[in-house]
Amino acid sequence: MIEIAIPGDGSFRLNYLVMDYNGTLACNGILLEGVTDRLAALARQLSVYILTADTFGTAGAVLAGLPCTVHILPQVGQNHAKMAIVTQLGRGETVCIGNGRNDKLMLQAAALGIAIIGPEGAAADAVQAADIVAPSIQVALDLLLHPLRLVATLRS
């Protein structure tokens, strides 16, 4: 669990990390540099879920051995499927990271939504739905590894 007190805005007790795969953690189906070590470190504090349509067909092999649960989603209705998983886990205990239009609902539903601007860019819908926008997945994951950075960004 990660506990974060935000002056002037309450606190978070996060137990789950839910992320998009392609465009967020990976580009062209390949994990971005530095993601593996950060995920392993975060998995000591949070249950990690990776949601993907597996566009490139690589997610299973690439993520094998990492401490995470992978959900392969249907091609249609991904935005609602992602939100349903966040709701099932517990909105108030979940942090989500994504970059695509199909991440909008999960970013809104989560206690903390982080949009990233990665190699594929970021959909305006995702950016508007997020509490924080990070310039990369590495920076987004580091926010969770170093929660005082979240305090500096979110305090009133």
Coordinates of N, CA and C in Angstrom, one line a residue:
M1 N 0.8 -1.2 0.0 CA 0.0 0.0 0.0 C 0.9 1.2 0.0
I2 N 0.4 2.3 -0.7 CA 1.1 3.6 -0.7 C 0.1 4.5 -0.1
E3 N 0.5 5.2 1.0 CA -0.4 6.2 1.7 C 0.2 7.6 1.4
I4 N -0.6 8.5 1.0 CA -0.2 9.8 0.6 C -1.2 10.8 1.2
A5 N -0.7 11.7 2.0 CA -1.5 12.8 2.5 C -1.3 14.1 1.7
I6 N -2.3 14.6 1.1 CA -2.2 15.8 0.3 C -2.8 17.0 1.0
P7 N -1.9 17.9 1.4 CA -2.4 19.1 2.2 C -3.5 19.8 1.4
G8 N -4.6 20.1 2.1 CA -5.7 20.8 1.5 C -6.6 20.0 0.6
D9 N -6.3 18.6 0.4 CA -7.0 17.9 -0.5 C -7.2 16.4 -0.1
G10 N -7.0 16.1 1.2 CA -7.3 14.7 1.7 C -6.1 13.8 1.5
S11 N -6.4 12.5 1.4 CA -5.3 11.5 1.3 C -5.7 10.4 0.4
F12 N -4.7 9.6 0.1 CA -4.8 8.4 -0.7 C -4.3 7.2 0.0
R13 N -5.0 6.1 -0.1 CA -4.5 4.8 0.4 C -4.6 3.8 -0.8
L14 N -3.6 3.7 -1.5 CA -3.6 3.0 -2.8 C -3.1 1.6 -2.6
N15 N -3.9 0.7 -3.2 CA -3.5 -0.8 -3.2 C -3.3 -1.3 -4.5
Y16 N -3.8 -0.6 -5.6 CA -3.8 -1.2 -6.9 C -3.2 -0.2 -7.9
L17 N -2.4 -0.7 -8.8 CA -1.9 0.1 -9.9 C -2.4 -0.5 -11.2
V18 N -3.2 0.2 -12.0 CA -3.8 -0.3 -13.2 C -3.3 0.5 -14.4
M19 N -2.7 -0.1 -15.4 CA -2.1 0.6 -16.5 C -2.5 0.0 -17.8
D20 N -2.5 0.9 -18.8 CA -2.6 0.5 -20.2 C -1.2 0.0 -20.6
Y21 N -1.2 -0.8 -21.7 CA 0.1 -1.4 -22.1 C 0.7 -0.6 -23.3
N22 N 0.2 -0.8 -24.5 CA 0.7 -0.1 -25.7 C 0.5 1.4 -25.6
G23 N 1.5 2.1 -25.8 CA 1.4 3.6 -25.7 C 1.7 4.1 -24.4
T24 N 1.6 3.3 -23.4 CA 1.9 3.7 -22.0 C 3.1 3.0 -21.5
L25 N 3.1 1.7 -21.4 CA 4.3 1.0 -20.9 C 5.2 0.5 -22.1
A26 N 4.6 0.4 -23.3 CA 5.3 -0.1 -24.4 C 5.1 0.7 -25.7
C27 N 6.0 0.6 -26.6 CA 5.9 1.2 -27.9 C 6.1 0.1 -28.9
N28 N 5.2 -0.1 -29.8 CA 5.2 -1.2 -30.8 C 5.3 -2.5 -30.2
G29 N 4.7 -2.7 -29.0 CA 4.6 -3.9 -28.3 C 5.8 -4.3 -27.4
I30 N 6.8 -3.4 -27.4 CA 8.1 -3.6 -26.6 C 8.1 -2.7 -25.4
L31 N 8.4 -3.2 -24.2 CA 8.4 -2.4 -23.0 C 9.5 -1.3 -23.2
L32 N 9.2 -0.1 -22.7 CA 10.1 1.0 -22.8 C 11.2 0.8 -21.7
E33 N 12.3 1.4 -22.0 CA 13.5 1.3 -21.1 C 13.1 1.8 -19.7
G34 N 13.6 1.0 -18.7 CA 13.4 1.4 -17.3 C 12.1 1.0 -16.7
V35 N 11.2 0.5 -17.5 CA 9.8 0.1 -17.0 C 9.9 -1.2 -16.1
T36 N 10.7 -2.2 -16.5 CA 10.7 -3.4 -15.8 C 11.1 -3.3 -14.3
D37 N 12.2 -2.6 -14.1 CA 12.7 -2.4 -12.7 C 11.7 -1.6 -11.9
R38 N 11.1 -0.6 -12.5 CA 10.1 0.2 -11.7 C 8.9 -0.6 -11.4
L39 N 8.4 -1.4 -12.3 CA 7.3 -2.2 -12.0 C 7.6 -3.2 -10.9
A40 N 8.7 -3.8 -10.9 CA 9.1 -4.8 -9.9 C 9.2 -4.1 -8.5
A41 N 9.7 -2.9 -8.5 CA 9.7 -2.1 -7.2 C 8.3 -1.8 -6.7
L42 N 7.5 -1.3 -7.6 CA 6.1 -1.0 -7.2 C 5.3 -2.2 -6.8
A43 N 5.6 -3.3 -7.4 CA 4.8 -4.5 -7.1 C 5.0 -5.0 -5.6
R44 N 6.0 -4.4 -5.0 CA 6.2 -4.7 -3.5 C 5.2 -3.9 -2.7
Q45 N 4.6 -2.9 -3.3 CA 3.7 -2.0 -2.5 C 2.3 -2.1 -3.1
L46 N 2.1 -2.4 -4.3 CA 0.8 -2.4 -5.0 C 0.6 -3.6 -5.8
S47 N -0.7 -4.0 -5.9 CA -1.0 -5.1 -6.9 C -1.1 -4.4 -8.3
V48 N -0.3 -5.0 -9.2 CA -0.2 -4.3 -10.5 C -1.0 -5.1 -11.6
Y49 N -1.8 -4.3 -12.3 CA -2.7 -4.9 -13.4 C -2.3 -4.1 -14.6
I50 N -2.1 -4.9 -15.7 CA -1.9 -4.3 -17.0 C -3.0 -4.7 -18.0
L51 N -3.6 -3.7 -18.6 CA -4.8 -4.0 -19.5 C -4.4 -3.7 -20.9
T52 N -4.7 -4.6 -21.8 CA -4.3 -4.4 -23.2 C -5.2 -5.1 -24.1
A53 N -5.3 -4.6 -25.3 CA -5.9 -5.3 -26.5 C -4.9 -6.1 -27.1
D54 N -3.6 -6.0 -26.7 CA -2.5 -6.7 -27.3 C -2.4 -6.6 -28.8
T55 N -2.4 -5.3 -29.2 CA -2.4 -5.0 -30.6 C -1.3 -5.7 -31.4
F56 N -0.1 -5.8 -30.8 CA 1.0 -6.3 -31.5 C 1.3 -7.8 -31.1
G57 N 0.4 -8.4 -30.3 CA 0.5 -9.8 -29.9 C 1.7 -10.2 -29.1
T58 N 2.3 -9.2 -28.4 CA 3.5 -9.5 -27.6 C 3.4 -9.4 -26.1
A59 N 2.3 -8.9 -25.6 CA 2.1 -8.7 -24.2 C 2.4 -9.9 -23.3
G60 N 1.8 -11.0 -23.7 CA 2.1 -12.2 -22.8 C 3.5 -12.6 -22.7
A61 N 4.2 -12.6 -23.8 CA 5.7 -12.9 -23.8 C 6.5 -11.9 -23.1
V62 N 6.2 -10.6 -23.4 CA 7.0 -9.5 -22.8 C 6.8 -9.4 -21.3
L63 N 5.6 -9.6 -20.9 CA 5.3 -9.4 -19.4 C 5.5 -10.7 -18.6
A64 N 5.8 -11.8 -19.2 CA 6.0 -13.0 -18.5 C 7.1 -12.9 -17.5
G65 N 6.9 -13.3 -16.3 CA 7.9 -13.2 -15.2 C 7.8 -11.9 -14.4
L66 N 7.0 -10.9 -14.9 CA 6.9 -9.7 -14.1 C 5.8 -9.9 -13.1
P67 N 5.9 -9.2 -11.9 CA 4.9 -9.4 -10.9 C 3.6 -8.6 -11.2
C68 N 2.8 -9.0 -12.2 CA 1.6 -8.3 -12.6 C 0.6 -9.3 -13.1
T69 N -0.7 -8.8 -13.1 CA -1.8 -9.5 -13.7 C -2.1 -8.8 -15.0
V70 N -2.2 -9.6 -16.1 CA -2.4 -9.1 -17.4 C -3.8 -9.5 -17.8
H71 N -4.6 -8.5 -18.3 CA -5.9 -8.7 -18.8 C -5.9 -8.3 -20.3
I72 N -6.2 -9.3 -21.2 CA -6.4 -9.0 -22.6 C -7.8 -8.7 -22.8
L73 N -8.0 -7.5 -23.4 CA -9.4 -6.9 -23.6 C -9.8 -7.1 -25.0
P74 N -11.1 -7.1 -25.2 CA -11.7 -7.2 -26.5 C -11.4 -5.9 -27.3
Q75 N -11.4 -6.0 -28.6 CA -11.1 -4.8 -29.5 C -12.2 -3.7 -29.3
V76 N -13.4 -4.1 -28.9 CA -14.5 -3.1 -28.8 C -14.9 -2.9 -27.4
G77 N -15.1 -1.7 -27.0 CA -15.6 -1.5 -25.6 C -14.5 -1.4 -24.6
Q78 N -13.3 -1.2 -25.0 CA -12.2 -1.2 -24.0 C -12.3 -0.2 -22.9
N79 N -12.8 1.0 -23.3 CA -12.9 2.0 -22.2 C -13.8 1.6 -21.1
H80 N -14.9 0.9 -21.4 CA -15.8 0.4 -20.3 C -15.2 -0.8 -19.6
A81 N -14.5 -1.6 -20.4 CA -13.9 -2.8 -19.7 C -12.8 -2.4 -18.7
K82 N -12.0 -1.4 -19.1 CA -11.0 -0.8 -18.2 C -11.6 -0.2 -16.9
M83 N -12.7 0.5 -17.1 CA -13.4 1.2 -16.0 C -14.0 0.1 -15.1
A84 N -14.5 -1.0 -15.7 CA -15.1 -2.0 -14.9 C -14.1 -2.7 -14.0
I85 N -12.9 -2.9 -14.5 CA -11.8 -3.5 -13.7 C -11.4 -2.6 -12.5
V86 N -11.3 -1.3 -12.8 CA -11.0 -0.3 -11.7 C -12.1 -0.3 -10.7
T87 N -13.4 -0.4 -11.1 CA -14.5 -0.4 -10.2 C -14.5 -1.7 -9.3
Q88 N -14.2 -2.8 -10.0 CA -14.1 -4.1 -9.3 C -13.0 -4.1 -8.2
L89 N -11.9 -3.5 -8.5 CA -10.8 -3.5 -7.6 C -11.1 -2.5 -6.4
G90 N -11.7 -1.4 -6.8 CA -12.0 -0.4 -5.8 C -11.5 1.0 -6.2
R91 N -12.4 1.8 -6.7 CA -12.0 3.1 -7.2 C -11.1 3.9 -6.2
G92 N -11.5 3.9 -5.0 CA -10.8 4.7 -4.0 C -9.4 4.2 -3.6
E93 N -9.1 3.0 -4.1 CA -7.8 2.4 -3.7 C -6.9 2.2 -5.0
T94 N -7.3 2.8 -6.1 CA -6.6 2.5 -7.4 C -6.0 3.7 -8.0
V95 N -4.8 3.6 -8.5 CA -4.1 4.6 -9.3 C -4.1 4.0 -10.7
C96 N -4.4 4.8 -11.7 CA -4.4 4.4 -13.1 C -3.4 5.3 -13.9
I97 N -2.7 4.6 -14.9 CA -1.8 5.3 -15.8 C -2.2 4.9 -17.2
G98 N -2.4 5.9 -18.1 CA -2.7 5.6 -19.4 C -2.5 6.8 -20.3
N99 N -2.6 6.6 -21.6 CA -2.4 7.7 -22.6 C -3.4 7.8 -23.7
G100 N -4.3 6.8 -23.8 CA -5.2 6.8 -24.9 C -6.6 7.2 -24.6
R101 N -7.4 7.4 -25.6 CA -8.8 7.8 -25.5 C -9.5 6.7 -24.7
N102 N -9.1 5.4 -24.9 CA -9.8 4.3 -24.2 C -9.4 4.2 -22.8
D103 N -8.5 5.1 -22.3 CA -8.1 5.2 -20.9 C -8.9 6.2 -20.1
K104 N -9.7 7.0 -20.8 CA -10.4 8.2 -20.2 C -11.2 7.7 -19.0
L105 N -12.1 6.8 -19.1 CA -13.0 6.4 -18.1 C -12.2 5.8 -16.8
M106 N -11.2 5.0 -17.1 CA -10.5 4.5 -15.9 C -9.7 5.6 -15.2
L107 N -9.2 6.5 -15.9 CA -8.5 7.7 -15.3 C -9.4 8.5 -14.5
Q108 N -10.6 8.7 -14.9 CA -11.6 9.4 -14.2 C -12.1 8.6 -13.0
A109 N -12.2 7.3 -13.1 CA -12.8 6.5 -12.1 C -11.8 6.3 -10.9
A110 N -10.5 6.3 -11.2 CA -9.5 6.0 -10.1 C -9.4 7.1 -9.1
A111 N -8.9 6.7 -7.9 CA -8.6 7.7 -6.9 C -7.6 8.7 -7.4
L112 N -6.6 8.2 -8.2 CA -5.6 9.0 -8.8 C -5.4 8.6 -10.3
G113 N -5.5 9.5 -11.2 CA -5.3 9.2 -12.6 C -4.1 10.0 -13.1
I114 N -3.2 9.3 -13.8 CA -2.0 9.9 -14.3 C -2.0 9.6 -15.8
A115 N -2.0 10.7 -16.6 CA -1.9 10.5 -18.1 C -0.4 10.7 -18.4
I116 N 0.1 9.9 -19.4 CA 1.5 10.1 -19.8 C 1.5 10.5 -21.3
I117 N 2.5 11.3 -21.6 CA 2.7 11.7 -23.0 C 3.9 10.9 -23.4
G118 N 3.7 9.7 -24.0 CA 4.8 8.8 -24.4 C 5.1 8.9 -25.9
P119 N 5.8 7.9 -26.4 CA 6.2 7.9 -27.8 C 5.0 8.0 -28.8
E120 N 3.8 7.6 -28.4 CA 2.6 7.7 -29.2 C 1.8 8.9 -28.9
G121 N 2.3 9.8 -28.0 CA 1.6 11.0 -27.6 C 0.5 10.6 -26.6
A122 N -0.5 11.5 -26.5 CA -1.6 11.3 -25.5 C -2.8 11.9 -26.1
A123 N -3.9 11.2 -25.9 CA -5.2 11.6 -26.4 C -5.7 12.8 -25.4
A124 N -6.2 13.8 -26.0 CA -6.7 14.9 -25.2 C -7.7 14.5 -24.2
D125 N -8.6 13.5 -24.5 CA -9.5 13.0 -23.5 C -8.8 12.4 -22.3
A126 N -7.7 11.7 -22.5 CA -7.0 11.1 -21.4 C -6.4 12.2 -20.5
V127 N -5.8 13.2 -21.2 CA -5.1 14.3 -20.5 C -6.2 15.0 -19.6
Q128 N -7.3 15.3 -20.2 CA -8.4 16.1 -19.5 C -8.9 15.2 -18.3
A129 N -8.9 13.9 -18.4 CA -9.5 13.1 -17.4 C -8.5 12.9 -16.2
A130 N -7.3 13.1 -16.4 CA -6.2 12.8 -15.4 C -6.1 13.9 -14.3
D131 N -5.6 13.4 -13.2 CA -5.3 14.4 -12.1 C -3.9 15.0 -12.3
I132 N -3.0 14.2 -13.0 CA -1.6 14.6 -13.2 C -1.3 14.2 -14.7
V133 N -0.5 15.0 -15.3 CA 0.1 14.6 -16.6 C 1.6 14.5 -16.5
A134 N 2.2 13.4 -16.9 CA 3.6 13.2 -16.8 C 4.2 13.1 -18.2
P135 N 5.4 13.5 -18.4 CA 6.1 13.5 -19.7 C 6.5 12.1 -20.2
S136 N 6.4 11.1 -19.3 CA 6.8 9.7 -19.7 C 6.3 8.7 -18.7
I137 N 6.3 7.4 -19.0 CA 6.0 6.4 -18.1 C 7.0 6.3 -17.0
Q138 N 8.2 6.5 -17.3 CA 9.2 6.5 -16.2 C 9.0 7.5 -15.1
V139 N 8.6 8.7 -15.6 CA 8.3 9.8 -14.6 C 7.1 9.5 -13.8
A140 N 6.1 8.9 -14.5 CA 4.8 8.6 -13.8 C 5.1 7.5 -12.8
L141 N 5.8 6.5 -13.1 CA 6.1 5.4 -12.1 C 7.0 6.0 -11.0
D142 N 7.9 6.9 -11.3 CA 8.7 7.5 -10.2 C 7.9 8.3 -9.3
L143 N 6.8 8.9 -9.7 CA 5.9 9.6 -8.8 C 5.4 8.7 -7.7
L144 N 5.1 7.5 -8.1 CA 4.6 6.5 -7.1 C 5.7 5.9 -6.2
L145 N 6.9 5.8 -6.8 CA 8.0 5.3 -6.0 C 8.5 6.4 -5.0
H146 N 8.2 7.7 -5.3 CA 8.6 8.8 -4.5 C 7.4 9.7 -4.3
P147 N 6.5 9.2 -3.4 CA 5.2 9.9 -3.2 C 5.2 11.3 -2.8
L148 N 6.3 11.8 -2.3 CA 6.3 13.2 -1.9 C 6.3 14.1 -3.2
R149 N 6.7 13.6 -4.3 CA 6.5 14.3 -5.5 C 5.1 14.5 -5.9
L150 N 4.2 13.6 -5.5 CA 2.8 13.7 -5.7 C 2.2 14.8 -4.8
V151 N 2.7 14.9 -3.6 CA 2.3 15.9 -2.7 C 2.6 17.3 -3.3
A152 N 3.8 17.4 -3.8 CA 4.2 18.7 -4.3 C 3.3 19.2 -5.5
T153 N 2.9 18.2 -6.3 CA 2.0 18.5 -7.4 C 0.6 18.7 -7.1
L154 N 0.0 18.0 -6.1 CA -1.4 17.9 -5.9 C -1.9 18.8 -4.7
R155 N -1.0 19.3 -3.9 CA -1.5 20.1 -2.8 C -2.1 21.4 -3.2
S156 N -3.1 21.8 -2.4 CA -3.8 23.0 -2.7 C -3.1 24.3 -2.2

